[in-house]
Short mmCIF file of C-alpha atoms and ligand atoms in Angstrom, two decimals:
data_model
loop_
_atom_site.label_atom_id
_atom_site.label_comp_id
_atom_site.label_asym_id
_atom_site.label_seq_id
_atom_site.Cartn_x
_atom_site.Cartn_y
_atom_site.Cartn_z
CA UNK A 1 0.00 0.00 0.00
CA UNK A 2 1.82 2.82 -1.26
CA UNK A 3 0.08 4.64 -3.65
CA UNK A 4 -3.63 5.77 -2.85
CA UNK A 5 -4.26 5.17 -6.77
CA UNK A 6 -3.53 1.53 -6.46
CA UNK A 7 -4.81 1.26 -3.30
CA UNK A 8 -8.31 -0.22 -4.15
CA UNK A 9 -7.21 -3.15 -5.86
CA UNK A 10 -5.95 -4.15 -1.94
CA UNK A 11 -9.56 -4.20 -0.83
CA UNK A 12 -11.48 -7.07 -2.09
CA UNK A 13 -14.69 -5.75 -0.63
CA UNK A 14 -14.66 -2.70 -2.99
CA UNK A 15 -15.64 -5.47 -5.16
CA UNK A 16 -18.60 -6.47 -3.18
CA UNK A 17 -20.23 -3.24 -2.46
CA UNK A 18 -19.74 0.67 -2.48
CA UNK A 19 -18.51 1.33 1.25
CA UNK A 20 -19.04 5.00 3.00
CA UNK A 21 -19.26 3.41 6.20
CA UNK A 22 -15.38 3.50 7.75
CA UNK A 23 -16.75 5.88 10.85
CA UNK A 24 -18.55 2.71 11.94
CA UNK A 25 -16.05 -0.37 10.79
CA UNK A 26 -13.02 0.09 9.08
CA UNK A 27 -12.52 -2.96 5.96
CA UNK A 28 -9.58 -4.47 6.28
CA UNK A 29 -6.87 -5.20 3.23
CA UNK A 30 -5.89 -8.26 1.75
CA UNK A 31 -2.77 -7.96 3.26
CA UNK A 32 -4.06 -6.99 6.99
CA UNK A 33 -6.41 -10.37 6.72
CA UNK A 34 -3.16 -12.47 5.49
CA UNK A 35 -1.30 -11.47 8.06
CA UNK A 36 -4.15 -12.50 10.94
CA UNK A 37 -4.68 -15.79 8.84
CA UNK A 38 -1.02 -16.51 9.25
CA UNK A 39 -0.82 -16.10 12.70
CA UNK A 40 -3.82 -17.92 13.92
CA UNK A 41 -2.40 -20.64 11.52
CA UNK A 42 0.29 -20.98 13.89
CA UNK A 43 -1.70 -20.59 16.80
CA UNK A 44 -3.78 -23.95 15.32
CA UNK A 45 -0.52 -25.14 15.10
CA UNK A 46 0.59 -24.62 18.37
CA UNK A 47 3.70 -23.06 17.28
CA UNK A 48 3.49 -19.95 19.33
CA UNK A 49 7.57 -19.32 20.31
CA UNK A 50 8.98 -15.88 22.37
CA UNK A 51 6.15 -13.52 20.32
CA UNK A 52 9.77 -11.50 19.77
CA UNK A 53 7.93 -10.47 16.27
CA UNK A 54 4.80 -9.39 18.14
CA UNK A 55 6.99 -6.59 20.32
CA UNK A 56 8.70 -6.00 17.10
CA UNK A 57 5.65 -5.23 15.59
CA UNK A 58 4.85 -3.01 19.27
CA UNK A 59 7.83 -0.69 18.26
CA UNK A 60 6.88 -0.62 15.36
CA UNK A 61 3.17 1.13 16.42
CA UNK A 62 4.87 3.47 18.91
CA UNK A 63 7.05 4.83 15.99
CA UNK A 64 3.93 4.89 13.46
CA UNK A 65 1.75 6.32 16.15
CA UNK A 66 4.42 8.89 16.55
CA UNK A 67 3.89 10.31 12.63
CA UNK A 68 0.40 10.05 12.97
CA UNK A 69 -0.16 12.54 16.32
CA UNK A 70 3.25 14.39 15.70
CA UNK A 71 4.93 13.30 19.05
CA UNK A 72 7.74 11.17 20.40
CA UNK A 73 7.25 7.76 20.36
CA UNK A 74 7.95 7.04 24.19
CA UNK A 75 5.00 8.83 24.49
CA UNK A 76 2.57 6.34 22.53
CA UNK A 77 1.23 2.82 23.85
CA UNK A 78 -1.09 0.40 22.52
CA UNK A 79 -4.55 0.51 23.75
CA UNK A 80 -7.64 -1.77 23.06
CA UNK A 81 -9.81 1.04 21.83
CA UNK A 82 -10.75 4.50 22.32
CA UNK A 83 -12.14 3.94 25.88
CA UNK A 84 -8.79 2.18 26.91
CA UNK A 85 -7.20 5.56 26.79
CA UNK A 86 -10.50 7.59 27.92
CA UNK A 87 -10.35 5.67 30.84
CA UNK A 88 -6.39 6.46 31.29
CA UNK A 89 -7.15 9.77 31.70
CA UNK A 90 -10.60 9.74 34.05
CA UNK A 91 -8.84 7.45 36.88
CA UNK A 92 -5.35 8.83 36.34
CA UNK A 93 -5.26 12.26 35.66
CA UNK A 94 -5.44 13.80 39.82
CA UNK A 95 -8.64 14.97 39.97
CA UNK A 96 -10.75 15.31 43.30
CA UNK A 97 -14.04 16.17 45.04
CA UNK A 98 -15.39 19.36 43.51
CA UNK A 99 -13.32 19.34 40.16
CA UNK A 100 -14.86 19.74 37.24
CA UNK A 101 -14.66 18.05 33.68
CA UNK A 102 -15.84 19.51 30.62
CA UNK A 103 -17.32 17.63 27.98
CA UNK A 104 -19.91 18.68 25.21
CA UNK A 105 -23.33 17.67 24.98
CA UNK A 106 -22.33 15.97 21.39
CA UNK A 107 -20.17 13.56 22.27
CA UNK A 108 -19.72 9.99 21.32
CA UNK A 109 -20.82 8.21 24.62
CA UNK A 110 -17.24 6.21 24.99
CA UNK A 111 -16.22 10.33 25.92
CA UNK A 112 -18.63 10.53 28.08
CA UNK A 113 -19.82 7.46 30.61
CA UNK A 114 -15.88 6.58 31.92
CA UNK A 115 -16.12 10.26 33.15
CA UNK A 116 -19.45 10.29 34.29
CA UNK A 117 -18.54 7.39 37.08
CA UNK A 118 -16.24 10.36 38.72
CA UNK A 119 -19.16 12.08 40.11
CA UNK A 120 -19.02 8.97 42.90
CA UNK A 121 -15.95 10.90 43.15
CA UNK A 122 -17.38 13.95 43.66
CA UNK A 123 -16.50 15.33 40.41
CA UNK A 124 -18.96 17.25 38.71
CA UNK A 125 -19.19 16.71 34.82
CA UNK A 126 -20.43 19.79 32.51
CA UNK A 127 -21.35 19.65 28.97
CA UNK A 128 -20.68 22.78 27.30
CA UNK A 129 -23.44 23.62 24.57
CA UNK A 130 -23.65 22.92 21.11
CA UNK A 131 -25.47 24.83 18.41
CA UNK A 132 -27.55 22.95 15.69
CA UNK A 133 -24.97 19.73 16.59
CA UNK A 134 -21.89 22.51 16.04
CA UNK A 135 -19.33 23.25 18.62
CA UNK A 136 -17.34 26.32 19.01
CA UNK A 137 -13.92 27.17 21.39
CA UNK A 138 -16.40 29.69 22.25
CA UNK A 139 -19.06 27.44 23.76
CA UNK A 140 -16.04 25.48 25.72
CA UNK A 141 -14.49 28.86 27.03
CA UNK A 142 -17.76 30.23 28.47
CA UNK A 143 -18.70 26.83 30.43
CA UNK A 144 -14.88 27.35 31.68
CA UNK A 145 -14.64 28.35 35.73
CA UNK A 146 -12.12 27.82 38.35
CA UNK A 147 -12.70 24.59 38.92
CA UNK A 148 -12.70 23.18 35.51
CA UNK A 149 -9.42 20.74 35.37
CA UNK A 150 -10.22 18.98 32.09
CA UNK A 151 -11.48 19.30 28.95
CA UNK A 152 -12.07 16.21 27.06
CA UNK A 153 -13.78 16.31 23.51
CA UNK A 154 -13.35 14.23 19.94
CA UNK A 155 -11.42 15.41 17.54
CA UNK A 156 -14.07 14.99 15.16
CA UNK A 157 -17.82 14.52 16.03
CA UNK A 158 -19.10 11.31 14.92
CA UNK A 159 -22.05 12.11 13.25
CA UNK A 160 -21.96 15.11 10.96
CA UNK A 161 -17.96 14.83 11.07
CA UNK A 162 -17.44 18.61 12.34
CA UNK A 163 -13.86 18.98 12.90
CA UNK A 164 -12.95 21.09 16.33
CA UNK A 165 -10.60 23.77 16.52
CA UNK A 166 -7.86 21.46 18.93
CA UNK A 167 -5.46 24.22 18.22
CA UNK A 168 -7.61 26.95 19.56
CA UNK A 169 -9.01 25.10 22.29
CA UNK A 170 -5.79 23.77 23.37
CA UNK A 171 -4.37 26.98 23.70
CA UNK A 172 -7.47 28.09 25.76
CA UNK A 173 -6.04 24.72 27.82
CA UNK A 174 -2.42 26.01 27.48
CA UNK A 175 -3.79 29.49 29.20
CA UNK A 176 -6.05 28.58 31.65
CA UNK A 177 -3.96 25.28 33.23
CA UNK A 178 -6.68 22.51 32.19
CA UNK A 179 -5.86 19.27 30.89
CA UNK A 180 -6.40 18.40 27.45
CA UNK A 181 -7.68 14.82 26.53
CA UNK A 182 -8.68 14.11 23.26
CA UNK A 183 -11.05 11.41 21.62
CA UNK A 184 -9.00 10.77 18.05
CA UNK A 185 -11.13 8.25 16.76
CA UNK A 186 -13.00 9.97 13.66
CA UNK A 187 -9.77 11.96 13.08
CA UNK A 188 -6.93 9.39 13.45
CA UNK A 189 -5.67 8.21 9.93
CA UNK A 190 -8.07 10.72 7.76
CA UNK A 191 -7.09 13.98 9.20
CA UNK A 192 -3.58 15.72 10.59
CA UNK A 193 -3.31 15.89 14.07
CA UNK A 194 -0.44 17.17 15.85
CA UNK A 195 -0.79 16.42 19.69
CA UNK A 196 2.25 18.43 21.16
CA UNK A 197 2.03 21.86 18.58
CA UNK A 198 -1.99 21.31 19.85
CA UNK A 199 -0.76 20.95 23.46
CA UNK A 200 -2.61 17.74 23.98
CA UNK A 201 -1.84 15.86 27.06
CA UNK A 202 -3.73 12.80 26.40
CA UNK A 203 -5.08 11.66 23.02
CA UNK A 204 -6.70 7.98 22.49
CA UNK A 205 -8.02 6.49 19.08
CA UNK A 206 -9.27 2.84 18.19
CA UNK A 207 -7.64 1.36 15.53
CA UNK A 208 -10.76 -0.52 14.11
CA UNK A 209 -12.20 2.66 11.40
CA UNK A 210 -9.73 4.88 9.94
CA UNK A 211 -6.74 3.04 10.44
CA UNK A 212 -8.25 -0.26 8.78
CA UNK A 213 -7.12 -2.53 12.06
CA UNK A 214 -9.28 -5.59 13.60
CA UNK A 215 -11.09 -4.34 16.39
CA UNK A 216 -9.10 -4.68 19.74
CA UNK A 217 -6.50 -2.67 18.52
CA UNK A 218 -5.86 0.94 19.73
CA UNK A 219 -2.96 3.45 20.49
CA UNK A 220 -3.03 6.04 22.89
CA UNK A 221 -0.39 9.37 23.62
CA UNK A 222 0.24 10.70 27.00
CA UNK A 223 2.79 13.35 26.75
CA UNK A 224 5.63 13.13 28.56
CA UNK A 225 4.54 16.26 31.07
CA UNK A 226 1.50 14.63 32.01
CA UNK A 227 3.14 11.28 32.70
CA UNK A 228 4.89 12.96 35.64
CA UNK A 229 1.36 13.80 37.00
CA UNK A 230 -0.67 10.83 35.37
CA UNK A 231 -1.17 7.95 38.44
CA UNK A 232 -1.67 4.85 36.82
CA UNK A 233 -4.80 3.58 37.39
CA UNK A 234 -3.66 -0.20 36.97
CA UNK A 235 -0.26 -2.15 36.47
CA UNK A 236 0.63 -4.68 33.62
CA UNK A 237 3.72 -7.32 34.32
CA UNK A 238 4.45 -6.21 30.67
CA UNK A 239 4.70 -2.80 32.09
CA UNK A 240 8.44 -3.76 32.80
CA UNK A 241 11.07 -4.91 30.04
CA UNK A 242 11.52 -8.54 30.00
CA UNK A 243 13.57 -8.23 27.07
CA UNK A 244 11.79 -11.58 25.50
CA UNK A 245 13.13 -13.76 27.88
CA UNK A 246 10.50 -15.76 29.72
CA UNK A 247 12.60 -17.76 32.01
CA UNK A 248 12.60 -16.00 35.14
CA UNK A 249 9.18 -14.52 35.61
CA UNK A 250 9.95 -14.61 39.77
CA UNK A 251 11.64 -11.21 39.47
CA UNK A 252 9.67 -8.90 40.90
CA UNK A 253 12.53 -6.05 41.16
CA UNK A 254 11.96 -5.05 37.94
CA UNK A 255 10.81 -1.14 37.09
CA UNK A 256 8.24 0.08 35.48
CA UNK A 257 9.07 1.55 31.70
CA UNK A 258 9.52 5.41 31.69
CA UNK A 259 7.53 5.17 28.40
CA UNK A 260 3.80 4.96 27.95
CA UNK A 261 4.28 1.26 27.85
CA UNK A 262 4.12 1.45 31.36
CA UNK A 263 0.35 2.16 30.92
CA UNK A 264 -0.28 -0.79 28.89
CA UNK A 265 -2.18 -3.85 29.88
CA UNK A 266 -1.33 -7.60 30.26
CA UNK A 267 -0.86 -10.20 27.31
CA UNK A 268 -1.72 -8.11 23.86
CA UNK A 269 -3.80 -9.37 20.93
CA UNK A 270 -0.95 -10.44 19.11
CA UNK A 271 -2.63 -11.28 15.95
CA UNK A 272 -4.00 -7.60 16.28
CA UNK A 273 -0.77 -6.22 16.79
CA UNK A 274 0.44 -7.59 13.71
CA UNK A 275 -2.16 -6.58 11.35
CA UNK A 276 -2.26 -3.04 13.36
CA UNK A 277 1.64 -2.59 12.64
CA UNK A 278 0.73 -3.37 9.16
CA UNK A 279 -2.22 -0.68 8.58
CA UNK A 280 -0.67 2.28 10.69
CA UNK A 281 3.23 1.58 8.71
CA UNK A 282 0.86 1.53 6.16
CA UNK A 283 -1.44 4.78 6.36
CA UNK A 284 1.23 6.88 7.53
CA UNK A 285 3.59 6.26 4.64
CA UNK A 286 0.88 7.44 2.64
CA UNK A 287 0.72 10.35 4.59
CA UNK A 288 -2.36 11.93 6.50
CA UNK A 289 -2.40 14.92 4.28
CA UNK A 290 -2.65 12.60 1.07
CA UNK A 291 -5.40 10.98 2.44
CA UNK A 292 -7.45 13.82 3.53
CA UNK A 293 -7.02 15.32 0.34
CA UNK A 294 -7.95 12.45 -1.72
CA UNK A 295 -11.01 12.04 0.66
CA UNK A 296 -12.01 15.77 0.40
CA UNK A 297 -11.84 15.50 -3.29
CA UNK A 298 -14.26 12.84 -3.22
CA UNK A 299 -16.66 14.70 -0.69
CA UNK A 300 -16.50 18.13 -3.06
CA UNK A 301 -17.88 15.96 -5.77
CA UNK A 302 -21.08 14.90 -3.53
CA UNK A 303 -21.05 17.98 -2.15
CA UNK A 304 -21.62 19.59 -5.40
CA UNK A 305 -24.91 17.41 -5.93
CA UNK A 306 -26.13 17.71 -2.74
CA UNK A 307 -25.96 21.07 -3.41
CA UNK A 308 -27.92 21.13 -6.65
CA UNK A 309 -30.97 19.12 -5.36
CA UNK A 310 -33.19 21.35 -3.09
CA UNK A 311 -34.67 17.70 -1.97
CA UNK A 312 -31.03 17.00 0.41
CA UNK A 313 -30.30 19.48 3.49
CA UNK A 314 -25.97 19.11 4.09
CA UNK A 315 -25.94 18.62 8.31
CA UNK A 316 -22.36 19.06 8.40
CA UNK A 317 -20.08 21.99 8.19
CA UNK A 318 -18.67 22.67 5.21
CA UNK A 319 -15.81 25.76 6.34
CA UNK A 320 -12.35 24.41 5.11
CA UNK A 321 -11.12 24.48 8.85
CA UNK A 322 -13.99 22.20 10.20
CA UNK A 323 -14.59 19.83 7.82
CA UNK A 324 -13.33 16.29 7.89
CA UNK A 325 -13.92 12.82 5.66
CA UNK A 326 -17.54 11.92 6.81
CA UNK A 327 -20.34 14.31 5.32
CA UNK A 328 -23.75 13.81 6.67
CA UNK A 329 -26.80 14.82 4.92
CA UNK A 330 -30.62 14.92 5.18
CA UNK A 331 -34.64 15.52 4.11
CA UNK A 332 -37.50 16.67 4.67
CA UNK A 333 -39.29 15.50 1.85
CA UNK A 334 -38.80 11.49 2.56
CA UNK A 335 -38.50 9.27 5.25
CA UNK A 336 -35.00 9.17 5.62
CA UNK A 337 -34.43 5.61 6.75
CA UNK A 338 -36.21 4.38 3.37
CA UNK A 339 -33.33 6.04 1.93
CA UNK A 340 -30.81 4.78 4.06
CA UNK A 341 -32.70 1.37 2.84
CA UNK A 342 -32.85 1.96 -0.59
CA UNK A 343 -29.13 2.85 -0.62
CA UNK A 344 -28.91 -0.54 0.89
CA UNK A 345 -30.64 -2.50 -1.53
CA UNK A 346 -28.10 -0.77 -3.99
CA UNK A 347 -25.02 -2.27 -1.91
CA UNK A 348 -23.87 1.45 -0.59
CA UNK A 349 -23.80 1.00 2.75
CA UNK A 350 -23.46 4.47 4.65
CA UNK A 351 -25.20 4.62 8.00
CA UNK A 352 -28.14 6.10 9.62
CA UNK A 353 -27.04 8.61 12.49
CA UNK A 354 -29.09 11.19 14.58
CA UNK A 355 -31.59 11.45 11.43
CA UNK A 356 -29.67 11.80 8.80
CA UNK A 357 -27.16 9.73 6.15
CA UNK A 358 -23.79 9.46 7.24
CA UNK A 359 -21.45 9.22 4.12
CA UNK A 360 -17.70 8.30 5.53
CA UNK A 361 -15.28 8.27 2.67
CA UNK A 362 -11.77 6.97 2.78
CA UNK A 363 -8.73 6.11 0.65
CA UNK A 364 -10.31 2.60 -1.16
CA UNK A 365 -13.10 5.19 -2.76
CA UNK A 366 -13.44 6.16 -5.75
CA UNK A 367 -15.35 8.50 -8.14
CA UNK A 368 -17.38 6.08 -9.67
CA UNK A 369 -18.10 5.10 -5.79
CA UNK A 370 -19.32 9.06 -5.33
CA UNK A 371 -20.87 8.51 -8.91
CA UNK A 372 -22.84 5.64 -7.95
CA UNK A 373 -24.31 6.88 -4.99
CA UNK A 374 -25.28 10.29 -6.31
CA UNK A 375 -27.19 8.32 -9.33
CA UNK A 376 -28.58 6.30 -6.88
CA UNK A 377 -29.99 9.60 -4.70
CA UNK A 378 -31.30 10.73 -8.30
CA UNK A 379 -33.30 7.83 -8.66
CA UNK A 380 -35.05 8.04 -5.27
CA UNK A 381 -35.98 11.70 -5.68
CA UNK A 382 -37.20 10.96 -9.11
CA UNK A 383 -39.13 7.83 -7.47
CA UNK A 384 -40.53 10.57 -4.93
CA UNK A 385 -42.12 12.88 -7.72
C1 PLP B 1 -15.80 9.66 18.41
C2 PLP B 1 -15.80 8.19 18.77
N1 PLP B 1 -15.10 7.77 19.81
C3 PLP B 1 -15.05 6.47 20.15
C4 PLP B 1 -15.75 5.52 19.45
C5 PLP B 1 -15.65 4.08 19.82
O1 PLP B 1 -14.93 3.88 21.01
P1 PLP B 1 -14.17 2.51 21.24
O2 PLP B 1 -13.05 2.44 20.24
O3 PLP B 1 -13.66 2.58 22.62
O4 PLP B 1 -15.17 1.42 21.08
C6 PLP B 1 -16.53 5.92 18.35
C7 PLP B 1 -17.35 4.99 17.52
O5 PLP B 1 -17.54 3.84 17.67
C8 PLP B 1 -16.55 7.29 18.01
O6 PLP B 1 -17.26 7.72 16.95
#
């Protein structure tokens, strides 16, 4: 996978049917399923060895994950999923009775529910407003007060794919002495982040949409500032370097890694690992920016339709600065899960969120993918007539 041109013919299901639907399930490639199949052929074999390739394959993510949020890669560890690193930050970050955490009342709910359970803490959770589903620094900065010690929002919002200002609002972070956590998820692989210009502290993305990896595969950053404050909220024997050597597992003087290793958890999903190495070495030699753009290019094209046909009403933002690879769309003039049904029937699978279509495009799409679905749209406002 090395140039987004060819990249399609690496996707067998782009064969199968016309898929806008990464912000729910990422496909995987040819190569991503080979690599699983190979492993678990040697797990049926029962020729599992040291796993030396699977913390190969760990380095490997920590200095991919480093390209993709623009940090160092001590500062990056594997995670399960988003919530693996959500929860990082509500139990370790120092927070006591009458702090406050600021969330938005648009957020995907793995944001939201880890940080929720800190009001048995005492911790009191706000949700700073959004406007017709759109977020501003502004709405964050006024539901600031003195008490506010985190701010915690997604990078981009899951259903109409607004991208938030982390520069701005990480400043306002910066200024006011608030921690910044970050849900990457929608973002991670399809738009350029850049955690420490951003002044993230904690960032956490799944690697099972944009970045094309089985699910149970995740990285997560925690700068190196905040892991001189960040407690962690539970220890992994594989926390410490056993430098592959298994034969003396009764040494219990060993310390914890400096790096966010340390914050890892137990036995990994090796198979995952592998095929997660894979997709991440994979995406970021492509480059974020070549992706977005390719994926942009695609979007302007529907755009430009949904533009033309007074039946469709665009629910997402279209300003340069806050727009992102999923474009969400809706109507007043038709039920609109008949046409997330009839898209269906016409194997284009997008997905049906908070009333309206959710198109998510990525770098196995094509034109005559955009082409398809727009002829398709045609045909049920023609139908409605
Ligand atoms: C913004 C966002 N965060 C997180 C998730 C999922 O969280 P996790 O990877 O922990 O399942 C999703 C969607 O599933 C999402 O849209």
């Amino acid at each position: 996978m090395t140039d987004i041109n060819s990249i399609r013919a690496q996707f067998p299901h782009t064969k199968k049917s016309i898929y806008f639907n990464v912000a729910s399930a990422g496909p995987l490639s040819m190569e991503s399923f080979n690599i699983l199949d190979k492993h678990y052929k040697i797990c049926l074999d029962a020729r599992i060895g040291s796993q030396v390739e699977v913390f190969d394959a760990l380095k490997n993510i920590r200095r991919s994950g480093k390209k993709l949020f623009g940090c160092r890669a001590g500062e990056i560890g594997f995670g399960f999923n988003t919530t693996f690193g959500i929860n990082l930050a509500a139990f370790g970050l120092p927070l006591k009775k009458g702090d406050e955490v600021l969330l938005s009342d648009v957020e995907f709910p793995a944001n939201v529910y880890p940080w929720l359970e800190l009001r048995n803490r005492g911790v009191k959770i706000k949700f700073a407003k959004s406007r017709n589903g759109f977020l501003d620094v502004d709405a964050f900065e006024q539901a600031i007060t003195r008490r506010t010690k985190v701010i915690a929002t997604s990078f981009v919002q899951f259903f109409n794919g607004q991208k938030i200002d982390l520069k701005a609002l990480g400043e306002v972070c910066k200024k006011r002495n608030i921690f910044f956590v970050v849900d990457a998820m929608q973002g991670a692989g399809c738009e350029p982040i850049n955690v420490r210009k951003w002044n993230i502290d904690i960032a956490t993305a799944g690697g099972q949409k944009w970045l094309l990896s089985p699910q149970g595969s995740g990285i997560f950053y925690v700068s190196d500032e905040t892991k001189k404050i960040l407690k962690a909220p539970w220890r992994s024997w594989l926390g410490v370097d056993w430098k592959c050597d298994w034969t003396n597992l009764n040494d219990f003087s060993r310390k914890f890694e400096s790096s966010a290793q340390q914050y890892e958890m137990g036995t990994y999903p090796a198979g995952h690992v592998l095929a997660f190495d894979h997709a991440l070495s994979c995406i970021t030699k492509l480059g974020i920016s070549n992706i977005q753009k390719h994926n942009h290019r695609l979007i302007d094209r529907l755009i430009e339709y949904l533009k033309s046909e007074p039946t469709w009403q665009i629910v997402s933002a279209l300003e340069p600065k806050q727009r992102s690879s999923i474009l969400s769309f809706t109507t007043d003039a038709l039920p609109i899960k008949s046409i997330h049904r009839h898209l269906l029937k016409n194997r284009i699978v997008t997905a049906l969120r908070e009333g309206a279509i959710r198109v998510s495009i990525h770098l196995y799409n094509d034109e005559s993918d955009i082409d398809q679905l727009i002829s398709c749209l045609r045909q049920a406002v023609r139908e409605s007539k």
